[in-house]
Amino acid sequence: MDTLVAQLQRQFRDYTISLYHQGFLDDQFTELKKLQDECSPDFVAEVVSLFFEDCEKLIGNMARALDQTGNVDFSLVGSSVHQLKGSSSSVGAKRVKGLCVTFKECCDSQSFEGCVRCLQQVDIEYKSLKAKLQDLFNLEQQIVQAGGRIPQVDI
Amino acid sequence: MDKGFSPVGLRVLVVDDDPTWLKILEKMLKKCSYEVTTCGLAREALRLLRERKDGYDIVISDVNMPDMDGFKLLEHVGLELDLPVIMMSVDGETKRVMKGVQHGACDYLLKPIRMKELKIIWQHVLRKKLQEVRDIEGCYEGGADWFTRNDEAHLLGGGGEDVSFGRKRKEFDFEKKLLLQDESDPSSSSSKKARVVWSFELHQKFVNAVNQIGCDHSKYVGTLQFLSISLPLSCLLHGSGVLCLAEAGPKKILDLMNVPWLTRENVASHLQKYRLYLSRLEKGKELKCYSGGVKNMDLPPKGSEFSSVHQSPGKNSYAFSGGSSDPKQLASSSVSDPSSDVHMPPKAKKTRVEFDPPISSSCAFDSLLSWSDVPDPLESKPQILYGSSFLQQQPLPSQSPYVANSAPTLMEQEMKPSYETSVNADEFLMPQDKNSTVILQDLDLSAPSAISSINVTNDTESILRSLSWELPESHHSGFIDTDLDFSWLQNEHFLANTGVQNFQLQDYSCSPSLLSELPPHLWFGNEPDEYTLMVDHGLFIS
């Protein structure tokens, strides 16, 4: 007697838990969900969108800074990394935030290869998170469309 | 924040270049029931703050911002506006945090920030207010204690003179206070000189200098004569007092004070604090009418006196805003209400002071009281201004100096009947030996509104408010007696112990400085409980 709604809800729950367990999200994401209410029903989605936009912008800055062959301004890269770190901490993008720490160290030690590597990883990581969160939001929508409630998932 | 210091409605300005955090913080702060303004740029934030000097209670700012270093913003805000600032960062490095503290941040939060951290930021606002009170209080050597020295205390020592407070303050306490002052002054972040301790005398000199500068203006002279009360005058003339301030520059004040070792900077920073203090008095629109205002006061046995007051309509006049500031009108608008036979309404929402002003200086009075800005409904008006003075008139012949002053209680016509005043008056007078000062003290400007009413522009309403008389359930609020230190902190004590002191108004004719006495609870009308809390705090501090 597994209704569609029940199935979707289970899927949603499992998927959410896996994101946490795999380190994509941390408890800040949980906090964001708590802030969502009737006044702002799409709060989490909006915040997350802002974050991804910010990611694109910052990564672009870093790439540009690193592209100045022979004349890389590592402090500039570093400041962008710092901003990204702050941004990622706002949504609970755990992996991205972790990478920023490594990235910052590379900037401090002015390791060009290190920075480039970190930049690539950050790029992959944020896009991956973006895709996963998109899946999660889709699941939510399906549940609602099927007439169900989005379950509260306790991590 | 209408009623007392409540976290609800705390006006927060959030500054962060990270749009994600800005959105999240806005949401979180709104959930805390705060009033939030967000800003993505430091310069923009400064502009907003300067535009509305009293528009915010606290600033939360990120440390790293593209257009301006967060620490710089912190400095600006601290210096110019004296607002509490909380720094935030994803970076929790000790040296960064230390830098924040050194620049005067009252807290440093690490991102990600949790709700529980934001829920308590109001404590910084409260703490700052208390600190200010204590700073000014410090000028009076920790007034809370003074009340107990009532017998020897001859407040109203007069401008510039040493007031013999019968300093019973123990040496230890005094030193403790000095130490506290020395340690706890974050506002002078940019001028860490040897801190000047603003003792009572020093502050008195300061205030007198300020008042003198203001008093040089003829328009106040008449009023002063008219009022000839120092305390109430100060309250009443809050507006003028502030105007005095406006006229007064640190250099002028310094010259008048004639204290060789004092520097212009010392005076300037003290002046700034004083101004802020006065301007905060204006905050809070709502005038707290104290119900049962009489509570703090014992009904004087001389109820009859009051009735007599009422019975002399001709004599009793009250100033009321709203209309002409014609002194004659003042005189004639009889406050006495037929029903005003000394009966105290259980809830004397508004007490009106009736007094017998000499009305000689109507002109001055007129100018002083800008009736044009008639306050709104009575409810919003502060209560009696010079209830005490009024009271003094009647029962205490010795208090006659006050009588004259009945100052322009800028009472509006709609103000409650005189009996209300008398009621208060009675209470003041109750302890026979109590001084008129007591009454003044009772002029509790606790209502935040009262304080807020004080208005630099001599707004009638503000004047009224400044004289508002709010007696919170549990205590009297402060009296506006400069001489009386923050005895209001110990209202109960005060009532019990202090004798009414003779208010030698003449001495204070030019000292609207008393406003500075306004007890903290006036600053942010707190509930009696809160006030008590604050009081305790104050006591503790001192």
mmCIF file of C-alpha atoms in Angstrom, chain B residues 11-15 37 39 41-61 68 72-85:
data_model
loop_
_atom_site.group_PDB
_atom_site.id
_atom_site.type_symbol
_atom_site.label_atom_id
_atom_site.label_comp_id
_atom_site.label_asym_id
_atom_site.label_seq_id
_atom_site.Cartn_x
_atom_site.Cartn_y
_atom_site.Cartn_z
ATOM 1 C CA ARG B 11 16.251 48.376 14.950
ATOM 2 C CA VAL B 12 19.088 46.513 13.408
ATOM 3 C CA LEU B 13 21.211 47.553 10.500
ATOM 4 C CA VAL B 14 22.963 44.635 8.817
ATOM 5 C CA VAL B 15 25.902 45.300 6.584
ATOM 6 C CA THR B 37 17.516 47.107 7.413
ATOM 7 C CA CYS B 39 22.904 47.026 3.311
ATOM 8 C CA LEU B 41 28.027 48.331 1.205
ATOM 9 C CA ALA B 42 29.767 49.932 4.117
ATOM 10 C CA ARG B 43 29.532 53.411 2.670
ATOM 11 C CA GLU B 44 25.883 52.981 2.096
ATOM 12 C CA ALA B 45 25.522 51.857 5.663
ATOM 13 C CA LEU B 46 27.274 54.940 6.952
ATOM 14 C CA ARG B 47 25.070 57.095 4.860
ATOM 15 C CA LEU B 48 21.977 55.456 6.257
ATOM 16 C CA LEU B 49 23.239 55.813 9.767
ATOM 17 C CA ARG B 50 24.106 59.435 9.392
ATOM 18 C CA GLU B 51 20.845 60.212 7.735
ATOM 19 C CA ARG B 52 18.893 58.942 10.639
ATOM 20 C CA LYS B 53 21.056 59.456 13.599
ATOM 21 C CA ASP B 54 18.707 57.828 15.959
ATOM 22 C CA GLY B 55 17.236 55.467 13.510
ATOM 23 C CA TYR B 56 19.037 52.360 14.566
ATOM 24 C CA ASP B 57 19.805 50.644 17.779
ATOM 25 C CA ILE B 58 22.545 48.328 16.706
ATOM 26 C CA VAL B 59 24.717 47.573 13.722
ATOM 27 C CA ILE B 60 25.860 44.145 12.607
ATOM 28 C CA SER B 61 28.609 44.201 10.086
ATOM 29 C CA MET B 68 35.564 49.646 3.256
ATOM 30 C CA LYS B 72 36.840 51.195 9.727
ATOM 31 C CA LEU B 73 33.101 51.158 9.608
ATOM 32 C CA LEU B 74 33.127 50.047 13.188
ATOM 33 C CA GLU B 75 35.253 52.985 14.155
ATOM 34 C CA HIS B 76 33.090 55.460 12.352
ATOM 35 C CA VAL B 77 29.944 54.141 13.872
ATOM 36 C CA GLY B 78 31.420 54.082 17.312
ATOM 37 C CA LEU B 79 32.762 57.594 17.113
ATOM 38 C CA GLU B 80 30.014 59.355 15.328
ATOM 39 C CA LEU B 81 27.020 57.549 16.549
ATOM 40 C CA ASP B 82 28.008 55.635 19.585
ATOM 41 C CA LEU B 83 25.986 52.638 18.553
ATOM 42 C CA PRO B 84 26.850 49.120 19.554
ATOM 43 C CA VAL B 85 28.408 47.237 16.666
#
